[in-house]
mmCIF file of C-alpha atoms and ligand atoms in Angstrom:
data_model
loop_
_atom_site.group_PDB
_atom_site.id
_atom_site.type_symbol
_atom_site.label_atom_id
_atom_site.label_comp_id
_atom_site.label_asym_id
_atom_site.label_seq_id
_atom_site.Cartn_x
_atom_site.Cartn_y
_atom_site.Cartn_z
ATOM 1 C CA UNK A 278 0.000 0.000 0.000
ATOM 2 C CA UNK A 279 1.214 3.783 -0.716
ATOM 3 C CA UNK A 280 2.069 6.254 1.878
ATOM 4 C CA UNK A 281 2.415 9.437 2.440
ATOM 5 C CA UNK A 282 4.779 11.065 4.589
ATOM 6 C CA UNK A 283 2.852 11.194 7.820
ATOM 7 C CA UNK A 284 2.232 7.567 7.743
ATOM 8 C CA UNK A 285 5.938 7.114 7.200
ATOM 9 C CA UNK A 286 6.475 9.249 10.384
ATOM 10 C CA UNK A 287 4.201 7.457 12.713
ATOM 11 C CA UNK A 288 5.499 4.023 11.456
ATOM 12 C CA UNK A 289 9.051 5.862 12.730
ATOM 13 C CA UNK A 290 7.587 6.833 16.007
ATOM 14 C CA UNK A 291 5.702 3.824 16.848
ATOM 15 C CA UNK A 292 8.763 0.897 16.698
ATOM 16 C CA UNK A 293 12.474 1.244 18.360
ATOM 17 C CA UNK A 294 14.345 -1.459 16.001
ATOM 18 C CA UNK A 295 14.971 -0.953 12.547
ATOM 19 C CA UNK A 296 17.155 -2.826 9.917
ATOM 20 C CA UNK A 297 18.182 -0.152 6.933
ATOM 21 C CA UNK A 298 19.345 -1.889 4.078
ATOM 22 C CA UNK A 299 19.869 -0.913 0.124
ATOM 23 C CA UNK A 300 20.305 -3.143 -3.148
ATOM 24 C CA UNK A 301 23.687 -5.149 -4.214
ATOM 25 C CA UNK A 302 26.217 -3.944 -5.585
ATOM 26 C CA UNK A 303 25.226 -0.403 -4.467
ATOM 27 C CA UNK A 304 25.785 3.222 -6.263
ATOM 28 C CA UNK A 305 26.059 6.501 -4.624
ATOM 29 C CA UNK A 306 22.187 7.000 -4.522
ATOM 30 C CA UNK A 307 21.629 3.223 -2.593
ATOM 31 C CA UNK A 308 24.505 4.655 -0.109
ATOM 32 C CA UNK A 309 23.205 8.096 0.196
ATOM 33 C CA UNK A 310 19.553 7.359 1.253
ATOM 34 C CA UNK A 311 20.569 4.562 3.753
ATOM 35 C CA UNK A 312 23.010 7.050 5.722
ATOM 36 C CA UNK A 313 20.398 9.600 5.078
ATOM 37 C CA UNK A 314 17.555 7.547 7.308
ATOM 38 C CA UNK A 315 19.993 6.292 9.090
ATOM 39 C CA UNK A 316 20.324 9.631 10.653
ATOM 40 C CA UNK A 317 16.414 10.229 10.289
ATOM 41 C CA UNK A 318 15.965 7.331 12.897
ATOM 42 C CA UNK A 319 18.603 8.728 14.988
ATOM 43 C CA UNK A 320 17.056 12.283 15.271
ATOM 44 C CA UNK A 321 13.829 9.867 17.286
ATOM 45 C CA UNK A 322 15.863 8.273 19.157
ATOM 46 C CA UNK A 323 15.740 5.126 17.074
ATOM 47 C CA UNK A 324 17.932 2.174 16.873
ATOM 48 C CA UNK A 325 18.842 1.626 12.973
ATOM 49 C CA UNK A 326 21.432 -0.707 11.757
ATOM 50 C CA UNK A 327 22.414 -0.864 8.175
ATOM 51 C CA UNK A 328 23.220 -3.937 6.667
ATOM 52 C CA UNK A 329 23.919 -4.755 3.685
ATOM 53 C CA UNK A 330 24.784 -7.624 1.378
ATOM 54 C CA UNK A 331 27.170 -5.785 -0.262
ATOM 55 C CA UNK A 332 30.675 -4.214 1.127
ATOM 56 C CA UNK A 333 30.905 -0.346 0.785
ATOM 57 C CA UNK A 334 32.519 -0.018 -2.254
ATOM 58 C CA UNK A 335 35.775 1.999 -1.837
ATOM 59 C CA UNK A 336 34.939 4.806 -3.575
ATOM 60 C CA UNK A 337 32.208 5.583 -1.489
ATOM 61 C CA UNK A 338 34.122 5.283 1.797
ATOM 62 C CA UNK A 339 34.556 9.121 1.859
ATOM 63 C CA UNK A 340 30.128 9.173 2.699
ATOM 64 C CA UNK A 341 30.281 6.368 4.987
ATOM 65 C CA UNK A 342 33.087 8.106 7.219
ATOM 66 C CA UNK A 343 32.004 6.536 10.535
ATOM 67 C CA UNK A 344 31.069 2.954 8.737
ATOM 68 C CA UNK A 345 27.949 3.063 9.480
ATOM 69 C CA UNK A 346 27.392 -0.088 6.941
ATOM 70 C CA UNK A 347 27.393 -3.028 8.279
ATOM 71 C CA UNK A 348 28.466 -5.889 5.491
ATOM 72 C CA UNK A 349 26.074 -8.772 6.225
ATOM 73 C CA UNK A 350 26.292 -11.931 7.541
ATOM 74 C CA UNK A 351 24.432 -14.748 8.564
ATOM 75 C CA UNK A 352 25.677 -14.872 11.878
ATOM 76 C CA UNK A 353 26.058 -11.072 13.055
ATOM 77 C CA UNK A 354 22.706 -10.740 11.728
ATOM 78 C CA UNK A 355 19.844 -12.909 11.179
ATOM 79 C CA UNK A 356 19.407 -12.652 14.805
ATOM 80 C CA UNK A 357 18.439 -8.814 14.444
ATOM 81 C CA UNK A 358 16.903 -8.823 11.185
ATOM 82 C CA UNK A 359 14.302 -11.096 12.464
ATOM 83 C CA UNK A 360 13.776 -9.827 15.364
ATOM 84 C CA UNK A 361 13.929 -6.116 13.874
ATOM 85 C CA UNK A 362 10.347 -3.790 14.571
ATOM 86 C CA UNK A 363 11.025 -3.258 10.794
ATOM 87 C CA UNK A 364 13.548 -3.592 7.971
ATOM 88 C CA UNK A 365 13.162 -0.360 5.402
ATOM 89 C CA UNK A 366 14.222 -0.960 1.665
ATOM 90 C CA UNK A 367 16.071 2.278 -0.058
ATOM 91 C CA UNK A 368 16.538 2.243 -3.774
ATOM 92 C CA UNK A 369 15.030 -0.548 -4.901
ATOM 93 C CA UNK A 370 11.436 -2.742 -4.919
ATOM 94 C CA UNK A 371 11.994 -6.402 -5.308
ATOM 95 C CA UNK A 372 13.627 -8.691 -2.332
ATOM 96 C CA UNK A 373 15.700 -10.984 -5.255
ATOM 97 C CA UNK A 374 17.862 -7.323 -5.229
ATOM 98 C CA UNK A 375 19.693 -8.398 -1.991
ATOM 99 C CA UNK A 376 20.667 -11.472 -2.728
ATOM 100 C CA UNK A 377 22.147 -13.089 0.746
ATOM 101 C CA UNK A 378 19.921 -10.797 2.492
ATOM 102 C CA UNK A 379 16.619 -11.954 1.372
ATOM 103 C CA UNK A 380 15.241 -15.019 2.711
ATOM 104 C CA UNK A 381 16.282 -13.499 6.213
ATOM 105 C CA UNK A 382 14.107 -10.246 5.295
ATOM 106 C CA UNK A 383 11.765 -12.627 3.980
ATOM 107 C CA UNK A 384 10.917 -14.579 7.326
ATOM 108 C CA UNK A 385 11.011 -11.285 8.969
ATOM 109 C CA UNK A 386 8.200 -10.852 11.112
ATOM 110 C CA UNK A 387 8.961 -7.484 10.844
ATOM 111 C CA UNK A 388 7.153 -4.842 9.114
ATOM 112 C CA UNK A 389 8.823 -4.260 5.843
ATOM 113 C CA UNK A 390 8.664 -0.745 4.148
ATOM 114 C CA UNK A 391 9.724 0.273 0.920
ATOM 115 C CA UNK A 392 11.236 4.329 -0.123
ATOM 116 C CA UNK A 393 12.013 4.197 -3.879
ATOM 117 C CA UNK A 394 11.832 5.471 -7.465
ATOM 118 C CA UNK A 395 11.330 2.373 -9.401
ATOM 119 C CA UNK A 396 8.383 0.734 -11.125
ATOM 120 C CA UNK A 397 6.930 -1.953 -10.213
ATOM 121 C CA UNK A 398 7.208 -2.907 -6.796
ATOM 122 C CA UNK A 399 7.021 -6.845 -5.234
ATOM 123 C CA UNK A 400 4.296 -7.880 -3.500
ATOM 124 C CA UNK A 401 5.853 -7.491 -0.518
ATOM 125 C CA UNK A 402 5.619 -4.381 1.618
ATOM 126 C CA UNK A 403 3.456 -3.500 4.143
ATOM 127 C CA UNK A 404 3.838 0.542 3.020
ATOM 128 C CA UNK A 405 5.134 2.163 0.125
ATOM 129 C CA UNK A 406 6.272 5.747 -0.096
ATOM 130 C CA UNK A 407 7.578 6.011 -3.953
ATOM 131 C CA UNK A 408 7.816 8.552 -6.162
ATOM 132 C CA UNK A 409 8.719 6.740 -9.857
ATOM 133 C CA UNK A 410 9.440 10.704 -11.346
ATOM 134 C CA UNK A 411 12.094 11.847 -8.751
ATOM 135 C CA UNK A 412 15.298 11.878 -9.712
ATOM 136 C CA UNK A 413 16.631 9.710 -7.083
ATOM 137 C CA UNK A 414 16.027 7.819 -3.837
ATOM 138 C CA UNK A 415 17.857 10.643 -2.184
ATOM 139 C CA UNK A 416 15.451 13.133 -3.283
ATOM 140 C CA UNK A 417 13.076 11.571 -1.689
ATOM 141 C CA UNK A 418 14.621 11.237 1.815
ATOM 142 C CA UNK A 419 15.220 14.850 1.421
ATOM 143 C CA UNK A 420 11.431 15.286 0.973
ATOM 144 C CA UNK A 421 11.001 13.349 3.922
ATOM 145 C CA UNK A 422 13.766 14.879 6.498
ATOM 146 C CA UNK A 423 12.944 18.250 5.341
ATOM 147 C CA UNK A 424 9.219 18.144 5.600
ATOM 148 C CA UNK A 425 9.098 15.753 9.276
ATOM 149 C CA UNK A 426 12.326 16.281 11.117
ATOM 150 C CA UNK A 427 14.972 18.893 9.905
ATOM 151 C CA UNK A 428 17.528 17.740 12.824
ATOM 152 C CA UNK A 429 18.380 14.675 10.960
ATOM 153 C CA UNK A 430 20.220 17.294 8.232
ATOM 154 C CA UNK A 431 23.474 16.367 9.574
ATOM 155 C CA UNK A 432 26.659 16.906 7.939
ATOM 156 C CA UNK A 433 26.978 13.751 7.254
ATOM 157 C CA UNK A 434 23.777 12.977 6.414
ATOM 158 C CA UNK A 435 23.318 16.068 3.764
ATOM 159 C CA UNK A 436 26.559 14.919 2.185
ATOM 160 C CA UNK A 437 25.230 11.977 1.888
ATOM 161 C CA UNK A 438 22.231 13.025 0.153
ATOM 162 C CA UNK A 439 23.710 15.485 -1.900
ATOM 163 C CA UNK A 440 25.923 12.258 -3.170
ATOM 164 C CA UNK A 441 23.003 10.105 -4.604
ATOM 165 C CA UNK A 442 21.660 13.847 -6.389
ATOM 166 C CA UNK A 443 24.440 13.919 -7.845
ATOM 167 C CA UNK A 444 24.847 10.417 -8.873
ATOM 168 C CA UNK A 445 21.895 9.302 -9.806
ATOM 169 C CA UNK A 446 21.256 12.295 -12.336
ATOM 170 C CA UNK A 447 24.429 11.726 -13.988
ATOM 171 C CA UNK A 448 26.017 15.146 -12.798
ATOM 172 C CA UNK A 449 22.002 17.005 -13.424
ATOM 173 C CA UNK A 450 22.203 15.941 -16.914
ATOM 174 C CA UNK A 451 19.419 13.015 -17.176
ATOM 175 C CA UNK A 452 15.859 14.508 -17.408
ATOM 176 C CA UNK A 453 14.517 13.886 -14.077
ATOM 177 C CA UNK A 454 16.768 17.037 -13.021
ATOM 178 C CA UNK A 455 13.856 19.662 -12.330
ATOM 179 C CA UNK A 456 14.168 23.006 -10.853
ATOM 180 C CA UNK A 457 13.314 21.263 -7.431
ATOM 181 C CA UNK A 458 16.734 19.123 -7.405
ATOM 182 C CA UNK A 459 19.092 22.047 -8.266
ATOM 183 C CA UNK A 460 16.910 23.873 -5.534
ATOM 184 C CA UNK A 461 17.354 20.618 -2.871
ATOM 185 C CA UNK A 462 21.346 20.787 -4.078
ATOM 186 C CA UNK A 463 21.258 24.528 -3.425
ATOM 187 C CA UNK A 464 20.048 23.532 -0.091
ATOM 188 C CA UNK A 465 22.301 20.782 0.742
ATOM 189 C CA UNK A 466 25.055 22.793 0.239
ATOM 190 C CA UNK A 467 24.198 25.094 2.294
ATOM 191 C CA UNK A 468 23.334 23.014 4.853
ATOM 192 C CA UNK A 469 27.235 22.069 4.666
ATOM 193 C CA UNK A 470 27.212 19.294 1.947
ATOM 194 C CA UNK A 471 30.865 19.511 0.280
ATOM 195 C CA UNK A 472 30.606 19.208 -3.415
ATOM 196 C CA UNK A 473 34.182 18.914 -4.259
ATOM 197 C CA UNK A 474 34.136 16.128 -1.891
ATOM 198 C CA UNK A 475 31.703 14.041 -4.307
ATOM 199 C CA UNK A 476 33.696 15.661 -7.852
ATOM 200 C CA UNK A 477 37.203 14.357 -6.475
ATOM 201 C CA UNK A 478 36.073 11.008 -5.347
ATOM 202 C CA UNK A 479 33.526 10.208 -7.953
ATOM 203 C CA UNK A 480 35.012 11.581 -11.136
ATOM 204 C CA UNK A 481 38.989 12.328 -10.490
ATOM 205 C CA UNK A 482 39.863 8.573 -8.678
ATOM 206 C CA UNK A 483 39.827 6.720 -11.781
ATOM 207 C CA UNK A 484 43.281 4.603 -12.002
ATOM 208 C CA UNK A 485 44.949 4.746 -15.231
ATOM 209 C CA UNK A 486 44.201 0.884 -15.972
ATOM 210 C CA UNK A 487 40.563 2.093 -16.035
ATOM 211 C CA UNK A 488 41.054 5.138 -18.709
ATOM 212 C CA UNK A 489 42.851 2.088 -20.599
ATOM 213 C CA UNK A 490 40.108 0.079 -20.269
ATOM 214 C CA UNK A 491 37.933 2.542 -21.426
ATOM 215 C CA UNK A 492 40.344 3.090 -24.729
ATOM 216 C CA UNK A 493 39.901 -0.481 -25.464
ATOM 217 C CA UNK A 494 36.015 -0.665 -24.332
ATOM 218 C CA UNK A 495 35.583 2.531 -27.151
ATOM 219 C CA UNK A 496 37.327 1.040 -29.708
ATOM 220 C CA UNK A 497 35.535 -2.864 -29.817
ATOM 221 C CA UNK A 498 32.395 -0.874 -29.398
ATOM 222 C CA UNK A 499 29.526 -2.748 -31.349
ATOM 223 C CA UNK A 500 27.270 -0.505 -33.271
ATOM 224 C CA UNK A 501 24.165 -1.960 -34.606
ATOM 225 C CA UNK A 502 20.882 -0.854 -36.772
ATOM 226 C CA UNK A 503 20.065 0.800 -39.836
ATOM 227 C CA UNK A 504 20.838 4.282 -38.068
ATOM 228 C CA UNK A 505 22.959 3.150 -35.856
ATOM 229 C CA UNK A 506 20.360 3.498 -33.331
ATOM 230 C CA UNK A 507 22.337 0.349 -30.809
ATOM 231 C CA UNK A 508 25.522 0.346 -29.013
ATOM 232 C CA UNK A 509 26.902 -2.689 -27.196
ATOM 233 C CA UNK A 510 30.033 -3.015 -24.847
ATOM 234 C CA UNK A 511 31.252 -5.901 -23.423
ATOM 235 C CA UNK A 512 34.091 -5.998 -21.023
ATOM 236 C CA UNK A 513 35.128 -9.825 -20.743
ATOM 237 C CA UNK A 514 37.103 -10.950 -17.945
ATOM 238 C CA UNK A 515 40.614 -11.059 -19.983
ATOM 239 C CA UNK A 516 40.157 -7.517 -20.220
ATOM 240 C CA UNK A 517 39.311 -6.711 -16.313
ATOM 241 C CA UNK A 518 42.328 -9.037 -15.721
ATOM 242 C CA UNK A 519 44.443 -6.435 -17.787
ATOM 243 C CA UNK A 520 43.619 -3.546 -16.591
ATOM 244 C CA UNK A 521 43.257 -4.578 -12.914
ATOM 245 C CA UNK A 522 39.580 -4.056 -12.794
ATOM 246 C CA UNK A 523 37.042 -5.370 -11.235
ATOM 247 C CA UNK A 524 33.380 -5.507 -12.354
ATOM 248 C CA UNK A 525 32.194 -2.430 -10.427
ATOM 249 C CA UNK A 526 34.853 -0.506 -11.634
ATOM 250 C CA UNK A 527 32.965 -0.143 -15.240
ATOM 251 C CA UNK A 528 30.086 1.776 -13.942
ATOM 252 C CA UNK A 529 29.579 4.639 -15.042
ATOM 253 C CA UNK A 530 31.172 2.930 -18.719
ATOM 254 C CA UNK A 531 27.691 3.375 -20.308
ATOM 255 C CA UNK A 532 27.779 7.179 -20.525
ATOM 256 C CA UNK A 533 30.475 6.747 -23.904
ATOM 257 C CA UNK A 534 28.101 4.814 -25.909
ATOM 258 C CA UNK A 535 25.090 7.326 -24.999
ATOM 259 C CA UNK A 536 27.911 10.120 -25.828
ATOM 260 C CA UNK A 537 27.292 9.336 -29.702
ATOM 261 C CA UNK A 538 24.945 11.448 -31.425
ATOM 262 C CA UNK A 539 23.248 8.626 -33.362
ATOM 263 C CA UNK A 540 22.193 5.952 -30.479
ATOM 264 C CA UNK A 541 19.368 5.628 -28.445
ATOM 265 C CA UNK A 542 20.049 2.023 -26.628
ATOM 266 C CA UNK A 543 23.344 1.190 -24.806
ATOM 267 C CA UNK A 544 24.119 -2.411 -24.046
ATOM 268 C CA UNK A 545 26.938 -3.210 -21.370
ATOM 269 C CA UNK A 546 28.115 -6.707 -21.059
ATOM 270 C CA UNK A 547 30.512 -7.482 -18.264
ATOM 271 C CA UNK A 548 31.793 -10.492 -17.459
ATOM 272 C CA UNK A 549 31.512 -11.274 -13.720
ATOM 273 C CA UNK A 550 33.211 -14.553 -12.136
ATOM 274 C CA UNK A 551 30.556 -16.840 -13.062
ATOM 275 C CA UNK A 552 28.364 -15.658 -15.459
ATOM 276 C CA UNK A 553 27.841 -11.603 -16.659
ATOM 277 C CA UNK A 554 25.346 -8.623 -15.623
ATOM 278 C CA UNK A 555 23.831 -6.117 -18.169
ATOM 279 C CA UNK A 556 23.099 -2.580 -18.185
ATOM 280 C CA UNK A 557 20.547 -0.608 -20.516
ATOM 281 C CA UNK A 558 20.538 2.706 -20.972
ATOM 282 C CA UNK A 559 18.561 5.035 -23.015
ATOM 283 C CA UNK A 560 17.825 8.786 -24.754
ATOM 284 C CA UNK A 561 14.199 9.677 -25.335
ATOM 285 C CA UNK A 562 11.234 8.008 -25.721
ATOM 286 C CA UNK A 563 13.142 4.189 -25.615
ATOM 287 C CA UNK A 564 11.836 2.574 -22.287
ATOM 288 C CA UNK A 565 14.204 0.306 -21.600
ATOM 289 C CA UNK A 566 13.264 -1.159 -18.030
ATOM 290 C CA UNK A 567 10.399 -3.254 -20.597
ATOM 291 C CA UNK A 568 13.299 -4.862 -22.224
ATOM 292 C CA UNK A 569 15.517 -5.352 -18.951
ATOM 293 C CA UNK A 570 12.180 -7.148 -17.460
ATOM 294 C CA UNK A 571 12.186 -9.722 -20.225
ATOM 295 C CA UNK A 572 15.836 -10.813 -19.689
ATOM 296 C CA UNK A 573 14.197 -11.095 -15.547
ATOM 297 C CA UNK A 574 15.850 -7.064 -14.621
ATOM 298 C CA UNK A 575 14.393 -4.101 -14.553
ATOM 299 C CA UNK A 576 14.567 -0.982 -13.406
ATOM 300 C CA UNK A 577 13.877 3.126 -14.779
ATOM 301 C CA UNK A 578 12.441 4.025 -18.220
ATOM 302 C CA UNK A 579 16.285 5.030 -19.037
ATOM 303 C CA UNK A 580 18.142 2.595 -17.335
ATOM 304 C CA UNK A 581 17.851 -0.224 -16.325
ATOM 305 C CA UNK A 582 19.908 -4.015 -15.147
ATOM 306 C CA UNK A 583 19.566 -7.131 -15.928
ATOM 307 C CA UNK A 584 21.041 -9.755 -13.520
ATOM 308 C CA UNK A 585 23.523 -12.459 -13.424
ATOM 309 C CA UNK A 586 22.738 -14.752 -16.513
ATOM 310 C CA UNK A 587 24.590 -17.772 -18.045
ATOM 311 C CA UNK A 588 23.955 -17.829 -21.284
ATOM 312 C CA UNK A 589 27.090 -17.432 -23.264
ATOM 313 C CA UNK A 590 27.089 -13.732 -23.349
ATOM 314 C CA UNK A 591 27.487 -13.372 -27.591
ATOM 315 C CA UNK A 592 24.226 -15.399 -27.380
ATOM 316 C CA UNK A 593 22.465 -12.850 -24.872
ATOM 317 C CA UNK A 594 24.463 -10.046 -27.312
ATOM 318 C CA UNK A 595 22.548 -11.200 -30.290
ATOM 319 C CA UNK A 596 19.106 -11.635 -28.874
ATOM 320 C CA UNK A 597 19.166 -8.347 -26.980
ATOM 321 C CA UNK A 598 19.800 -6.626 -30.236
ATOM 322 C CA UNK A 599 17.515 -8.459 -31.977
ATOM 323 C CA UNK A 600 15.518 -7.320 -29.299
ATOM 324 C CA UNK A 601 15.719 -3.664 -28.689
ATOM 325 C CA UNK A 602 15.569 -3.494 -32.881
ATOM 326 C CA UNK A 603 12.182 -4.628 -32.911
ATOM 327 C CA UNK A 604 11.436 -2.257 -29.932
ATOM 328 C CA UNK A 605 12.562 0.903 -31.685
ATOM 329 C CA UNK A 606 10.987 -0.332 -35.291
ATOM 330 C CA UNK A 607 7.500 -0.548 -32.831
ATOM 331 C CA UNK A 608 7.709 2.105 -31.576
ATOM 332 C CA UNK A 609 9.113 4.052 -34.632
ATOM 333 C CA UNK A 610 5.233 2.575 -36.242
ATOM 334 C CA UNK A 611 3.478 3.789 -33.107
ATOM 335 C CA UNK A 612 5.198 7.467 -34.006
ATOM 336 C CA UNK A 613 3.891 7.753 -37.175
HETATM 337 P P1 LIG B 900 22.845 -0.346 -13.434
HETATM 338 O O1 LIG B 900 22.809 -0.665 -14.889
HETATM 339 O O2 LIG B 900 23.556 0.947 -13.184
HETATM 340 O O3 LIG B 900 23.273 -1.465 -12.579
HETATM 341 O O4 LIG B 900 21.338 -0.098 -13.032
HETATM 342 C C1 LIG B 900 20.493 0.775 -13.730
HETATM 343 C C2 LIG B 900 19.133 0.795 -13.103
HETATM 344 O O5 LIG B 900 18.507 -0.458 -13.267
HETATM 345 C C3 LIG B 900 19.200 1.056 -11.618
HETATM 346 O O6 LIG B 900 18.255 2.037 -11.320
HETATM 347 C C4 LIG B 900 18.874 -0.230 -10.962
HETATM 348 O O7 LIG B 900 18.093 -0.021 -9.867
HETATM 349 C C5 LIG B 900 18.159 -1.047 -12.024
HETATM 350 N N1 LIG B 900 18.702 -2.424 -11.987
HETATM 351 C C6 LIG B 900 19.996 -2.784 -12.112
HETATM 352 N N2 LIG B 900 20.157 -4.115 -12.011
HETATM 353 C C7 LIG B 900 18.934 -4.632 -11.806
HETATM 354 C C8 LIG B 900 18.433 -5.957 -11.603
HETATM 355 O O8 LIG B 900 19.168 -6.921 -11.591
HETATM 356 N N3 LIG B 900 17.088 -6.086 -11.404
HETATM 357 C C9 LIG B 900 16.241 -5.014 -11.409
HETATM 358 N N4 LIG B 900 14.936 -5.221 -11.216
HETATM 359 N N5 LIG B 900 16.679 -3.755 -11.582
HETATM 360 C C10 LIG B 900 17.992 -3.545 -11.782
HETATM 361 MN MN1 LIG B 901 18.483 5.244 -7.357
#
């Protein structure tokens, strides 16, 4: 069921134990709204522990400063997470997104709520507060702080939040950057949010095996379609091995193919230790969440995942594009 705020804030006021936890594998705007509530909780007195199935990635130590994040495991916390008032979900919809983390969040007997800005949510929550046009989950903990509790706008938490903006607009360049998220930066900075900070350790920590990699990744680029409408990438193993990568040091890889003037779906391949993971991204009108949810992902109307598979990734290569080429010809005939 939806929520609004209010419902959000007596759910916060009524229960004293609360498990925070984010998706796999997680970006700044997953690691910006669980520090974020964390902080929420802690303005009312609250007892939150994140956990999460996922380490902090490095490169998002710098928003994490007092590790906050707890890395799961079974034994440090199944014991909590079931007996937790409630477990709140940040960034995404669907349990199968925290992987070692789910069947304990599944036998939960505690109330499990859900902040996010994806489609389609599981079957699965008790309450719902989700906004599928904002920007980010970050903007929407902003929302929240700033409309029940404007203590919780620590430093570390407005840093935090400012982080995911950031992020998860792709430096206020994707279209869900309204007037209201410049306005909510404004007002994170002011608050005391850094925004060198994010610059130098999002986009200046790059090693130099990684601007290699990306010199290789542009040049075996795959273009496909009459107009050249479909880019692929696909960063095999051999090539992480190389460079000294690993496979969440290629995010951020899909901007390139998006960079050329004639393509409207990006396909990343990358090869992961047993099996590979996918990312779509899109310009315009191409929704490509409805293709992601028919390789079992999902995810925003301009980009979206597709999990660990094990088909032989050429194979998933050439049905993909087969794919997304009868997508754009559809929707091309729905145009005219
Ligand atoms: P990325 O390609 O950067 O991993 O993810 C792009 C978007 O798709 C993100 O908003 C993310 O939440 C969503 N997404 C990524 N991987 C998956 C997945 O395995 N399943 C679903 N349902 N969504 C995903
Ligand atoms: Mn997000």
């Amino acid at each position: 069921m939806y929520m609004e705020i209010k419902k959000l804030e007596d759910i916060i006021k009524g229960h004293e134990r609360f498990v925070i936890t984010t998706h796999a594998n997680p970006d700044g705007d997953a690691i910006g709204s669980v520090i974020g509530f964390y902080h929420l909780l802690k303005s009312y007195g609250k007892e939150g522990r994140i956990i999460s199935h996922s380490p902090l990635p490095d490169y998002l130590r710098f928003a994490d400063p007092e590790t906050l994040l707890e890395w799961y495991s079974p034994e440090k916390h199944d014991e909590y997470i079931s007996h937790a008032d409630v477990v709140v979900c940040l960034d995404f919809n669907n349990l199968s997104r925290v992987h070692s983390m789910e069947q304990p969040v599944r036998t939960s007997l505690a109330m499990k709520i859900c902040i996010d800005h994806h489609q389609l949510p599981e079957d699965v929550f008790a309450w719902i507060y989700s906004d599928t046009l904002a920007s980010s989950t970050c903007e929407l903990v902003y929302r929240v702080i700033k409309t029940m509790n404007q203590a919780a706008f620590t430093q570390q938490a407005v840093q935090a939040l400012y982080l995911g903006l950031v992020t998860d607009t792709g430096s206020f360049r994707f279209d869900r950057t309204t007037p209201e998220v410049h306005r909510m930066a404004a007002d994170l900075i002011e608050r005391g949010a850094d925004m060198m900070l994010v610059t130098r350790n999002i986009y200046e920590t790059g090693t130099l095996g990684r601007m290699k990699a990306i010199g290789e990744m542009i040049t075996t680029m795959q273009i496909y379609g009459d107009k050249s409408e479909i880019a692929v990438i696909h960063i095999t193993r051999d090539m992480l091995n190389r460079y000294g990568m690993s496979p969440e040091d290629t995010e951020g890889f899909e901007q390139y193919m998006m960079m050329i003037n004639t393509v409207k779906v990006g396909v990343k391949v990358v090869d992961l230790k047993e099996g590979f993971k996918s990312s779509l991204r899109s310009k315009g009108a191409a929704e490509v969440h409805l293709i992601a949810q028919k390789f079992g992902g999902g995810g925003h109307k301009n980009a979206a995942g597709i999990p660990k598979l094990f088909t032989p990734a050429d194979e998933f290569i050439k049905e993909i594009v087969e794919d997304i080429k009868k997508y754009l010809e559809e929707s091309k005939r729905e145009e005219n």
